[in-house]
Amino acid sequence: MSVHAKRRLALESVLETAGHDAALITQRANIRYLSGFTGSSGALLIARSGASTLLTDFRYDEQANDEVQGPTRICITRGVWMATLPDVIGEQTRSVVFESDHLTVADHKRLVEAIPDVDCAPITDLVGGLRRSKDATEIEAIERAVSVAEEALERTLAAIDWHDRPTERRVAGLLESELRQGGSETLPFEVIAAGGPRTALPHATPTDRCIEAGDLVLLDFGARVDGYCSDITRTFVVGTPEYWQATIHRQVLEAQTLGRAAVTSGAACRDVDAVTRGVLVRHEVDRYFGHSTGHGIGLEVHEGPSLSSKSEDTLVPGNVVTLEPGVYLPNQGGVRIEDDVLVGEEGPRTLTNLPRELIQL
Ligand code: ZN
Ligand code: ZN
């Protein structure tokens, strides 16, 4: 049985429990996870009986036939995939769940018009629960995505003369190009490259600001291999760090190191967040840490489980999460250190290998 068939089997038992006849999967990463299809338009219909059909249009005919294995049927249309739904849904189907987070209002209207006799019920996070726990092949892909990203960073750092005042945009562009040339598929997200006071913006977009001597430099970047993402942040300083820069870096590193150690099977995600936050509370800088401690990575760069104070999730072996506390002093500068960590049977395994100390450029 193929890996995709095994995953569909798991989904079928979720449908069985929920009492629905079929699921209409419209989120791209979920379609890929359950069928192997990587095209950007289409849907996957999975019946409780085990039958599955990929609906897509003629642009993806060849690709779908290459990527999708039987017994999944492939249904190609000239127009929108939704039009073929009545033909493939099967007469015995009384209820279908759809991914309410991943269906536009217009498509929802088309859906209920296409199959008026079928009860269409919204559902959230139908596949996310299955995707959280990665198998060996998925973990290996993430590890390769980590390697591609780390090697790209090393080449970028070596290629730039930091005392020549490069712009943030140039640094980001070079790193993006190294990521692609090093083997990354479409980047999981646009590289964040910020210098000086702009490092205080957790999601800064690169500008034409020149990076000056004495600046903190924050780089947040990742690669994608076989669909799987890595997500890494490192913070550097151009020249000798000032006292406050070295101090917040040390505080963030302490929070991040303890946080990584807390990523164990059975741990409540909110407790991991409390560990990193607790260190920053002790140093009285927690008010400068506005986001959550981390998030799952996989086919998407942000997926479950969430390491936040509100999370209801518990870590299980096979989860791969980021650990990324930060301290951002407004108009002054910020530090974030982000690593990718696997929840292993025998404890946490950090997949990222780049040094974490404050490196002077
Ligand atoms: Zn990141
Ligand atoms: Zn992240």
XYZ file of N, CA, C and O in Angstrom, residues 137-335:
796
model
N 10.371 9.334 6.128
C 10.616 9.987 4.834
C 10.386 11.487 4.936
O 11.150 12.296 4.389
N 9.344 11.871 5.651
C 9.050 13.299 5.815
C 10.150 13.985 6.638
O 10.579 15.093 6.314
N 10.598 13.305 7.689
C 11.652 13.883 8.540
C 12.937 14.050 7.732
O 13.619 15.071 7.825
N 13.207 13.063 6.887
C 14.412 13.139 6.061
C 14.332 14.328 5.094
O 15.318 15.037 4.874
N 13.159 14.572 4.542
C 12.988 15.714 3.636
C 13.211 17.032 4.384
O 13.864 17.955 3.873
N 12.691 17.114 5.611
C 12.889 18.333 6.407
C 14.376 18.513 6.716
O 14.919 19.616 6.626
N 15.051 17.406 7.028
C 16.495 17.492 7.314
C 17.258 18.011 6.100
O 18.190 18.810 6.230
N 16.858 17.557 4.912
C 17.536 18.060 3.707
C 17.209 19.539 3.488
O 18.065 20.317 3.080
N 15.976 19.931 3.797
C 15.609 21.347 3.674
C 16.422 22.203 4.656
O 16.792 23.342 4.350
N 16.710 21.637 5.816
C 17.560 22.337 6.796
C 18.973 22.484 6.228
O 19.560 23.575 6.253
N 19.517 21.400 5.676
C 20.885 21.456 5.134
C 20.997 22.470 4.005
O 21.963 23.244 3.962
N 20.025 22.451 3.098
C 20.066 23.400 1.975
C 20.082 24.828 2.520
O 20.860 25.679 2.059
N 19.250 25.090 3.522
C 19.164 26.449 4.079
C 20.460 26.829 4.787
O 20.961 27.955 4.636
N 21.021 25.897 5.538
C 22.238 26.222 6.290
C 23.416 26.492 5.353
O 24.187 27.432 5.556
N 23.521 25.659 4.313
C 24.633 25.861 3.375
C 24.458 27.171 2.599
O 25.430 27.879 2.334
N 23.212 27.499 2.275
C 22.955 28.758 1.558
C 23.347 29.953 2.432
O 23.916 30.936 1.954
N 23.063 29.856 3.730
C 23.433 30.959 4.624
C 24.957 31.110 4.666
O 25.481 32.224 4.584
N 25.649 29.997 4.789
C 27.113 30.069 4.882
C 27.706 30.713 3.625
O 28.594 31.562 3.720
N 27.186 30.335 2.450
C 27.701 30.931 1.206
C 27.375 32.423 1.149
O 28.179 33.226 0.690
N 26.179 32.784 1.634
C 25.768 34.195 1.602
C 26.665 35.035 2.520
O 27.133 36.111 2.132
N 26.901 34.528 3.727
C 27.732 35.281 4.676
C 29.137 35.480 4.107
O 29.742 36.543 4.261
N 29.641 34.452 3.420
C 30.995 34.532 2.875
C 31.063 35.489 1.683
O 32.108 36.104 1.429
N 29.956 35.629 0.966
C 29.980 36.415 -0.279
C 29.835 37.916 -0.041
O 30.137 38.718 -0.922
N 29.337 38.299 1.137
C 29.035 39.714 1.363
C 30.155 40.407 2.133
O 30.661 39.871 3.123
N 30.533 41.589 1.652
C 31.461 42.424 2.415
C 30.600 43.321 3.307
O 29.998 44.291 2.859
N 30.528 42.955 4.584
C 29.587 43.619 5.494
C 30.006 45.049 5.812
O 29.212 45.820 6.332
N 31.261 45.384 5.531
C 31.688 46.755 5.815
C 31.518 47.648 4.601
O 31.863 48.820 4.609
N 30.897 47.069 3.557
C 30.613 47.819 2.338
C 29.157 48.306 2.323
O 28.628 48.662 1.274
N 28.498 48.291 3.461
C 27.128 48.777 3.660
C 26.126 48.168 2.656
O 25.474 48.887 1.901
N 25.988 46.840 2.641
C 24.996 46.241 1.736
C 23.582 46.607 2.186
O 23.352 46.819 3.378
N 22.657 46.688 1.245
C 21.266 46.946 1.644
C 20.631 45.637 2.106
O 21.089 44.542 1.758
N 19.552 45.771 2.875
C 18.800 44.587 3.319
C 18.318 43.799 2.105
O 18.352 42.564 2.093
N 17.883 44.550 1.081
C 17.347 43.905 -0.122
C 18.419 43.061 -0.827
O 18.148 41.973 -1.312
N 19.653 43.573 -0.844
C 20.735 42.826 -1.495
C 21.047 41.543 -0.726
O 21.229 40.480 -1.318
N 21.054 41.653 0.595
C 21.328 40.473 1.418
C 20.225 39.431 1.213
O 20.491 38.236 1.000
N 18.974 39.897 1.240
C 17.840 38.975 1.060
C 17.897 38.321 -0.319
O 17.700 37.110 -0.462
N 18.210 39.137 -1.340
C 18.252 38.619 -2.711
C 19.325 37.561 -2.880
O 19.098 36.521 -3.517
N 20.474 37.836 -2.294
C 21.581 36.880 -2.409
C 21.239 35.562 -1.694
O 21.463 34.464 -2.230
N 20.673 35.694 -0.513
C 20.317 34.486 0.240
C 19.237 33.690 -0.499
O 19.313 32.452 -0.598
N 18.250 34.390 -1.069
C 17.193 33.693 -1.819
C 17.799 32.963 -3.015
O 17.448 31.816 -3.310
N 18.725 33.620 -3.688
C 19.341 32.991 -4.851
C 20.189 31.775 -4.436
O 20.159 30.729 -5.091
N 20.902 31.882 -3.329
C 21.699 30.745 -2.850
C 20.794 29.581 -2.428
O 21.140 28.415 -2.617
N 19.634 29.916 -1.847
C 18.696 28.860 -1.451
C 18.218 28.089 -2.678
O 18.214 26.855 -2.701
N 17.853 28.837 -3.729
C 17.358 28.192 -4.951
C 18.457 27.411 -5.649
O 18.259 26.269 -6.064
N 19.634 28.030 -5.761
C 20.729 27.343 -6.447
C 21.219 26.139 -5.653
O 21.750 25.184 -6.218
N 21.036 26.179 -4.339
C 21.465 25.078 -3.490
C 20.490 23.918 -3.472
O 20.720 22.930 -2.774
N 19.357 24.058 -4.163
C 18.447 22.918 -4.272
C 17.054 23.126 -3.730
O 16.246 22.194 -3.731
N 16.742 24.343 -3.269
C 15.384 24.564 -2.749
C 14.383 24.666 -3.889
O 14.643 25.293 -4.913
N 13.219 24.039 -3.694
C 12.072 24.289 -4.570
C 11.560 25.689 -4.217
O 12.217 26.409 -3.469
N 10.385 26.062 -4.720
C 9.815 27.376 -4.384
C 10.036 27.663 -2.899
O 9.737 26.815 -2.057
N 10.557 28.829 -2.593
C 10.877 29.115 -1.194
C 9.615 29.070 -0.338
O 8.550 29.505 -0.770
N 9.739 28.543 0.876
C 8.552 28.459 1.739
C 8.019 29.831 2.147
O 6.838 29.981 2.420
N 8.899 30.824 2.181
C 8.476 32.205 2.489
C 9.594 33.133 2.032
O 10.727 32.694 1.804
N 9.248 34.414 1.863
C 10.257 35.376 1.440
C 11.238 35.613 2.583
O 10.833 35.764 3.735
N 12.516 35.642 2.238
C 13.559 35.820 3.243
C 13.351 37.150 3.986
O 13.062 38.181 3.374
N 13.477 37.095 5.302
C 13.463 38.318 6.104
C 14.919 38.705 6.346
O 15.699 37.893 6.855
N 15.295 39.902 5.918
C 16.641 40.412 6.187
C 16.465 41.815 6.730
O 15.953 42.693 6.036
N 16.834 42.019 7.990
C 16.650 43.326 8.609
C 17.944 43.731 9.294
O 18.672 42.881 9.813
N 18.212 45.037 9.271
C 19.410 45.548 9.923
C 19.078 46.683 10.868
O 18.080 47.388 10.692
N 19.899 46.845 11.903
C 19.754 47.969 12.828
C 18.412 47.963 13.524
O 17.914 46.902 13.921
N 17.765 49.152 13.655
C 16.500 49.238 14.395
C 15.396 48.383 13.773
O 14.452 48.000 14.449
N 15.543 48.083 12.469
C 14.493 47.299 11.804
C 14.469 45.841 12.283
O 13.507 45.123 11.999
N 15.513 45.386 12.971
C 15.472 44.034 13.545
C 14.431 43.950 14.666
O 14.093 42.861 15.110
N 13.929 45.109 15.108
C 12.885 45.102 16.138
C 11.511 44.755 15.554
O 10.551 44.562 16.294
N 11.424 44.671 14.212
C 10.166 44.287 13.561
C 10.243 42.782 13.276
O 10.997 42.361 12.408
N 9.457 41.962 13.994
C 9.615 40.509 13.843
C 9.449 40.017 12.404
O 10.083 39.048 12.025
N 8.603 40.679 11.611
C 8.410 40.241 10.224
C 8.771 41.339 9.236
O 8.027 41.643 8.304
N 9.949 41.913 9.412
C 10.390 43.009 8.549
C 10.552 42.526 7.113
O 11.078 41.450 6.872
N 10.087 43.334 6.153
C 10.392 43.026 4.753
C 11.633 43.828 4.377
O 11.790 44.975 4.806
N 12.531 43.223 3.588
C 13.798 43.892 3.274
C 13.583 45.215 2.527
O 12.710 45.317 1.665
N 14.360 46.223 2.897
C 14.264 47.542 2.258
C 15.623 47.916 1.667
O 16.572 47.141 1.712
N 15.698 49.149 1.167
C 16.963 49.647 0.628
C 17.847 50.266 1.698
O 18.859 50.893 1.396
N 17.476 50.072 2.943
C 18.325 50.589 4.025
C 19.673 49.863 4.026
O 19.733 48.637 3.913
N 20.738 50.634 4.167
C 22.073 50.038 4.217
C 22.347 49.504 5.617
O 21.963 50.123 6.614
N 23.014 48.358 5.662
C 23.415 47.788 6.949
C 24.742 48.427 7.344
O 25.707 48.414 6.583
N 24.747 49.030 8.543
C 25.884 49.841 8.983
C 26.709 49.098 10.041
O 26.219 48.169 10.682
N 27.920 49.565 10.251
C 28.751 49.033 11.332
C 28.001 49.203 12.657
O 27.373 50.241 12.883
N 28.036 48.185 13.490
C 27.349 48.246 14.786
C 25.918 47.741 14.747
O 25.298 47.562 15.791
N 25.383 47.511 13.534
C 23.991 47.041 13.416
C 23.854 45.578 13.820
O 24.731 44.757 13.520
N 22.719 45.271 14.434
C 22.288 43.871 14.482
C 21.755 43.529 13.096
O 21.182 44.385 12.407
N 21.933 42.286 12.670
C 21.390 41.811 11.386
C 20.607 40.536 11.662
O 21.148 39.584 12.229
N 19.320 40.554 11.306
C 18.472 39.384 11.544
C 18.086 38.765 10.206
O 17.573 39.450 9.323
N 18.357 37.481 10.063
C 18.004 36.755 8.841
C 17.101 35.579 9.199
O 17.464 34.738 10.026
N 15.906 35.547 8.592
C 14.940 34.461 8.798
C 14.674 33.873 7.422
O 14.233 34.584 6.523
N 14.948 32.579 7.257
C 14.964 32.006 5.909
C 14.689 30.507 6.002
O 14.801 29.896 7.069
N 14.351 29.929 4.853
C 14.107 28.488 4.835
C 14.157 27.968 3.424
O 14.115 28.734 2.460
N 14.253 26.653 3.313
C 14.268 25.999 2.002
C 13.123 24.994 1.961
O 12.511 24.676 2.987
N 12.849 24.512 0.748
C 11.813 23.488 0.584
C 12.389 22.346 -0.256
O 12.920 22.578 -1.345
N 12.296 21.138 0.283
C 12.804 19.958 -0.422
C 11.714 18.888 -0.402
O 11.174 18.575 0.665
N 11.390 18.340 -1.576
C 10.289 17.366 -1.712
C 9.012 17.893 -1.052
O 8.244 17.122 -0.463
N 8.825 19.199 -1.108
C 7.611 19.804 -0.558
C 7.737 20.224 0.899
O 6.910 20.976 1.400
N 8.773 19.738 1.594
C 8.888 19.983 3.039
C 9.813 21.168 3.346
O 10.835 21.354 2.696
N 9.433 21.940 4.363
C 10.070 23.236 4.630
C 11.027 23.182 5.827
O 10.831 22.405 6.754
N 12.011 24.062 5.781
C 12.781 24.393 6.977
C 12.547 25.875 7.262
O 12.096 26.621 6.388
N 12.849 26.282 8.478
C 12.568 27.656 8.913
C 13.585 27.995 10.013
O 13.531 27.407 11.094
N 14.517 28.884 9.689
C 15.659 29.149 10.574
C 15.837 30.664 10.730
O 15.650 31.412 9.771
N 16.204 31.113 11.923
C 16.578 32.519 12.115
C 17.897 32.593 12.871
O 18.107 31.852 13.842
N 18.755 33.476 12.410
C 19.966 33.791 13.161
C 20.110 35.312 13.202
O 19.699 36.018 12.272
N 20.710 35.812 14.299
C 20.956 37.241 14.442
C 22.458 37.457 14.600
O 23.113 36.722 15.347
N 22.983 38.419 13.859
C 24.418 38.704 13.838
C 24.639 40.172 14.230
O 23.680 40.924 14.366
N 25.918 40.533 14.366
C 26.223 41.946 14.591
C 27.401 42.322 13.686
O 28.312 41.516 13.478
N 27.320 43.522 13.109
C 28.433 43.993 12.270
C 29.451 44.664 13.187
O 29.194 45.738 13.737
N 30.581 43.998 13.399
C 31.607 44.533 14.292
C 31.424 44.040 15.712
O 30.897 42.958 15.945
N 31.817 44.876 16.664
C 31.766 44.479 18.075
C 30.391 44.814 18.653
O 29.900 45.929 18.465
N 29.755 43.856 19.353
C 28.422 44.158 19.893
C 28.470 45.159 21.029
O 29.418 45.165 21.814
N 27.424 45.982 21.098
C 27.266 46.842 22.270
C 26.728 45.977 23.404
O 26.207 44.881 23.168
N 26.795 46.526 24.615
C 26.391 45.763 25.797
C 24.945 45.267 25.673
O 24.657 44.102 25.913
N 24.031 46.167 25.264
C 22.616 45.786 25.203
C 22.376 44.701 24.142
O 21.517 43.829 24.309
N 23.157 44.749 23.069
C 22.977 43.752 22.004
C 23.399 42.377 22.502
O 22.696 41.381 22.320
N 24.574 42.331 23.141
C 25.065 41.052 23.672
C 24.116 40.538 24.751
O 23.870 39.330 24.861
N 23.552 41.467 25.545
C 22.669 41.069 26.649
C 21.386 40.428 26.130
O 21.020 39.325 26.554
N 20.688 41.102 25.199
C 19.414 40.502 24.740
C 19.693 39.215 23.956
O 18.915 38.268 24.012
N 20.823 39.155 23.272
C 21.156 37.920 22.558
C 21.337 36.768 23.555
O 20.829 35.668 23.345
N 22.038 37.040 24.647
C 22.275 36.001 25.653
C 20.944 35.551 26.280
O 20.716 34.367 26.506
N 20.053 36.513 26.518
C 18.760 36.173 27.125
C 17.923 35.305 26.187
O 17.307 34.321 26.600
N 17.894 35.682 24.906
C 17.114 34.913 23.937
C 17.704 33.517 23.771
O 16.977 32.521 23.730
N 19.027 33.439 23.726
C 19.684 32.135 23.570
C 19.378 31.223 24.761
O 19.114 30.033 24.595
N 19.363 31.801 25.956
C 19.039 31.007 27.147
C 17.598 30.481 27.054
O 17.339 29.295 27.301
N 16.675 31.364 26.665
C 15.264 30.959 26.531
C 15.127 29.872 25.469
O 14.418 28.876 25.650
N 15.847 30.056 24.366
C 15.726 29.126 23.244
C 16.323 27.765 23.601
O 15.773 26.723 23.250
N 17.445 27.771 24.309
C 18.112 26.514 24.681
C 17.227 25.710 25.634
O 17.031 24.507 25.450
N 16.640 26.382 26.632
C 15.760 25.675 27.573
C 14.484 25.228 26.862
O 13.951 24.152 27.131
N 13.999 26.060 25.947
C 12.802 25.708 25.175
C 13.034 24.452 24.348
O 12.197 23.546 24.327
N 14.185 24.377 23.688
C 14.471 23.197 22.859
C 14.504 21.927 23.704
O 14.040 20.878 23.289
N 15.054 22.054 24.903
C 15.153 20.879 25.784
C 13.773 20.428 26.268
O 13.576 19.273 26.645
N 12.796 21.341 26.242
C 11.455 21.028 26.758
C 10.551 20.378 25.708
O 9.424 19.973 26.002
N 11.057 20.266 24.476
C 10.243 19.727 23.381
C 10.271 18.193 23.444
O 10.942 17.533 22.658
N 9.556 17.638 24.413
C 9.575 16.188 24.598
C 8.176 15.615 24.400
O 7.174 16.322 24.575
N 8.144 14.357 24.051
C 6.862 13.676 23.854
C 6.031 13.746 25.135
O 6.537 13.494 26.226
N 4.774 14.119 24.982
C 3.883 14.218 26.143
C 3.819 15.604 26.746
O 2.926 15.898 27.545
N 4.752 16.480 26.350
C 4.734 17.844 26.908
C 3.576 18.638 26.298
O 3.282 18.513 25.107
N 2.925 19.434 27.137
C 1.890 20.335 26.624
C 2.589 21.484 25.905
O 3.567 22.040 26.415
N 2.096 21.825 24.707
C 2.744 22.891 23.928
C 2.781 24.209 24.697
O 3.744 24.964 24.608
N 1.724 24.462 25.460
C 1.711 25.733 26.196
C 2.788 25.755 27.288
O 3.288 26.805 27.658
N 3.160 24.560 27.789
C 4.229 24.505 28.791
C 5.592 24.815 28.164
O 6.464 25.402 28.813
N 5.787 24.390 26.904
C 7.048 24.728 26.215
C 7.124 26.245 26.039
O 8.162 26.866 26.282
N 5.995 26.831 25.653
C 5.951 28.301 25.527
C 6.259 28.947 26.877
O 6.998 29.935 26.950
N 5.717 28.361 27.945
C 5.937 28.931 29.288
C 7.410 28.857 29.689
O 7.902 29.738 30.405
N 8.116 27.829 29.229
C 9.540 27.695 29.560
C 10.331 28.853 28.941
O 11.107 29.537 29.630
N 10.140 29.099 27.633
C 10.914 30.182 26.994
C 10.489 31.540 27.562
O 11.317 32.386 27.869
N 9.170 31.696 27.712
C 8.662 32.981 28.215
C 9.157 33.226 29.638
O 9.463 34.363 30.014
N 9.227 32.137 30.413
C 9.659 32.251 31.808
C 11.066 32.818 31.924
O 11.354 33.632 32.812
N 11.953 32.395 31.025
C 13.328 32.916 31.043
C 13.301 34.423 30.778
O 13.985 35.210 31.447
N 12.472 34.833 29.822
C 12.420 36.263 29.466
C 11.726 37.077 30.567
O 12.064 38.239 30.788
N 10.794 36.442 31.285
C 10.167 37.097 32.446
C 11.241 37.350 33.504
O 11.345 38.442 34.063
N 12.067 36.324 33.748
C 13.116 36.428 34.756
C 14.077 37.574 34.421
O 14.556 38.284 35.301
N 14.325 37.760 33.138
C 15.223 38.854 32.726
C 14.461 40.177 32.509
O 15.044 41.155 32.035
N 13.155 40.134 32.796
C 12.295 41.330 32.691
C 12.259 41.917 31.279
O 12.238 43.134 31.084
N 12.274 41.031 30.284
C 12.155 41.496 28.894
C 10.982 40.817 28.174
O 10.848 40.926 26.965
N 10.145 40.106 28.932
C 9.054 39.358 28.297
C 8.071 40.271 27.565
O 7.424 39.849 26.614
N 7.980 41.543 27.998
C 7.059 42.445 27.298
C 7.554 42.759 25.887
O 6.814 43.288 25.069
N 8.789 42.419 25.588
C 9.336 42.637 24.239
C 9.281 41.369 23.388
O 9.935 41.278 22.358
N 8.548 40.363 23.881
C 8.407 39.103 23.147
C 6.922 38.904 22.875
O 6.189 38.374 23.693
N 6.463 39.378 21.698
C 5.019 39.438 21.443
C 4.433 38.226 20.748
O 3.219 38.037 20.750
N 5.267 37.387 20.137
C 4.690 36.264 19.378
C 4.839 34.957 20.156
O 5.351 34.936 21.267
N 4.368 33.867 19.535
C 4.447 32.584 20.239
C 5.834 31.976 20.081
O 6.637 32.423 19.266
N 6.100 30.932 20.853
C 7.438 30.333 20.885
C 7.769 29.560 19.618
O 8.927 29.496 19.214
N 6.764 28.997 18.963
C 7.072 28.232 17.751
C 5.833 27.638 17.112
O 4.708 27.850 17.569
N 6.079 26.884 16.048
C 4.987 26.303 15.257
C 5.502 25.047 14.575
O 6.715 24.878 14.405
N 4.578 24.197 14.171
C 4.970 23.020 13.407
C 5.430 23.411 12.014
O 5.029 24.444 11.483
N 6.313 22.578 11.431
C 6.675 22.739 10.021
C 6.499 21.396 9.321
O 6.575 20.340 9.953
N 6.277 21.462 8.021
C 6.077 20.252 7.233
C 5.870 20.670 5.794
O 6.670 21.426 5.239
N 4.774 20.240 5.198
C 4.447 20.680 3.841
C 4.157 22.178 3.820
O 4.261 22.823 2.785
N 3.776 22.710 4.960
C 3.617 24.160 5.096
C 4.595 24.659 6.149
O 4.954 23.917 7.067
N 4.975 25.929 6.008
C 5.949 26.462 6.949
C 5.295 26.807 8.285
O 5.971 26.858 9.309
N 3.993 27.006 8.267
C 3.268 27.162 9.531
C 2.164 26.124 9.567
O 1.217 26.219 8.797
N 2.302 25.127 10.415
C 1.223 24.164 10.600
C 1.227 23.739 12.063
O 2.028 24.233 12.855
N 0.334 22.827 12.420
C 0.263 22.398 13.814
C 1.441 21.512 14.169
O 2.085 20.974 13.282
N 1.737 21.355 15.434
C 1.102 22.025 16.570
C 1.699 23.413 16.803
O 2.793 23.696 16.358
N 0.933 24.242 17.501
C 1.400 25.591 17.812
C 1.977 25.628 19.225
O 1.370 25.109 20.154
N 3.164 26.215 19.347
C 3.763 26.356 20.686
C 3.417 27.748 21.213
O 4.235 28.652 21.182
N 2.162 27.908 21.612
C 1.732 29.211 22.121
C 1.101 29.028 23.495
O 0.795 27.906 23.899
N 0.897 30.150 24.173
C 0.346 30.072 25.538
C -1.105 29.586 25.512
O -1.616 29.135 26.529
N -1.756 29.676 24.358
C -3.165 29.266 24.278
C -3.333 27.865 23.698
O -4.449 27.362 23.587
N -2.227 27.243 23.292
C -2.324 25.962 22.595
C -2.915 24.871 23.482
O -2.630 24.786 24.674
N -3.739 24.036 22.868
C -4.314 22.879 23.574
C -3.569 21.607 23.188
O -3.936 20.512 23.607
N -2.550 21.747 22.338
C -1.868 20.584 21.778
C -0.874 19.970 22.752
O -0.313 20.649 23.607
N -0.648 18.687 22.551
C 0.387 17.954 23.284
C 1.355 17.381 22.255
O 0.929 16.916 21.203
N 2.637 17.439 22.569
C 3.640 16.947 21.613
C 3.668 15.423 21.587
O 3.540 14.783 22.625
N 3.813 14.890 20.384
C 3.957 13.431 20.219
C 5.168 13.176 19.322
O 5.570 14.057 18.545
N 5.751 11.983 19.406
C 6.897 11.687 18.538
C 6.537 11.905 17.068
O 5.440 11.572 16.632
N 7.470 12.489 16.336
C 7.223 12.767 14.916
C 6.824 14.217 14.662
O 6.853 14.673 13.517
N 6.452 14.945 15.706
C 6.198 16.386 15.529
C 7.526 17.074 15.204
O 8.555 16.726 15.786
N 7.491 18.019 14.283
C 8.664 18.856 14.028
C 8.220 20.305 14.207
O 7.272 20.747 13.559
N 8.873 20.978 15.141
C 8.440 22.336 15.498
C 9.631 23.293 15.479
O 10.779 22.874 15.597
N 9.317 24.574 15.333
C 10.351 25.594 15.466
C 10.364 26.086 16.910
O 9.339 26.056 17.597
N 11.537 26.519 17.352
C 11.687 27.165 18.657
C 12.286 28.521 18.372
O 13.434 28.597 17.930
N 11.498 29.596 18.547
C 11.961 30.884 18.051
C 11.603 32.067 18.944
O 10.938 33.005 18.500
N 12.051 32.028 20.208
C 11.814 33.217 21.019
C 12.608 34.412 20.485
O 13.602 34.235 19.784
N 12.138 35.599 20.814
C 12.840 36.805 20.399
C 12.615 37.914 21.404
O 11.679 37.866 22.206
N 13.500 38.891 21.381
C 13.318 40.114 22.171
C 13.509 41.272 21.215
O 14.515 41.344 20.509
N 12.499 42.140 21.150
C 12.494 43.235 20.166
C 12.338 44.561 20.903
O 11.263 44.855 21.429
N 13.423 45.336 20.980
C 13.368 46.631 21.659
C 12.989 47.685 20.619
O 13.745 47.922 19.674
N 11.814 48.315 20.774
C 11.314 49.242 19.752
C 12.331 50.330 19.412
O 12.972 50.888 20.305
N 12.484 50.600 18.119
C 13.392 51.638 17.591
C 14.860 51.407 17.925
O 15.694 52.272 17.688
N 15.163 50.255 18.489
C 16.537 50.000 18.894
C 17.074 48.766 18.149
O 18.023 48.863 17.372
N 16.425 47.632 18.364
C 16.853 46.429 17.659
C 16.334 45.184 18.335
O 15.871 45.237 19.478
N 16.392 44.079 17.627
C 15.870 42.836 18.172
C 16.732 41.643 17.830
O 17.590 41.698 16.948
N 16.483 40.578 18.579
C 17.196 39.312 18.382
C 16.164 38.194 18.346
O 15.245 38.168 19.174
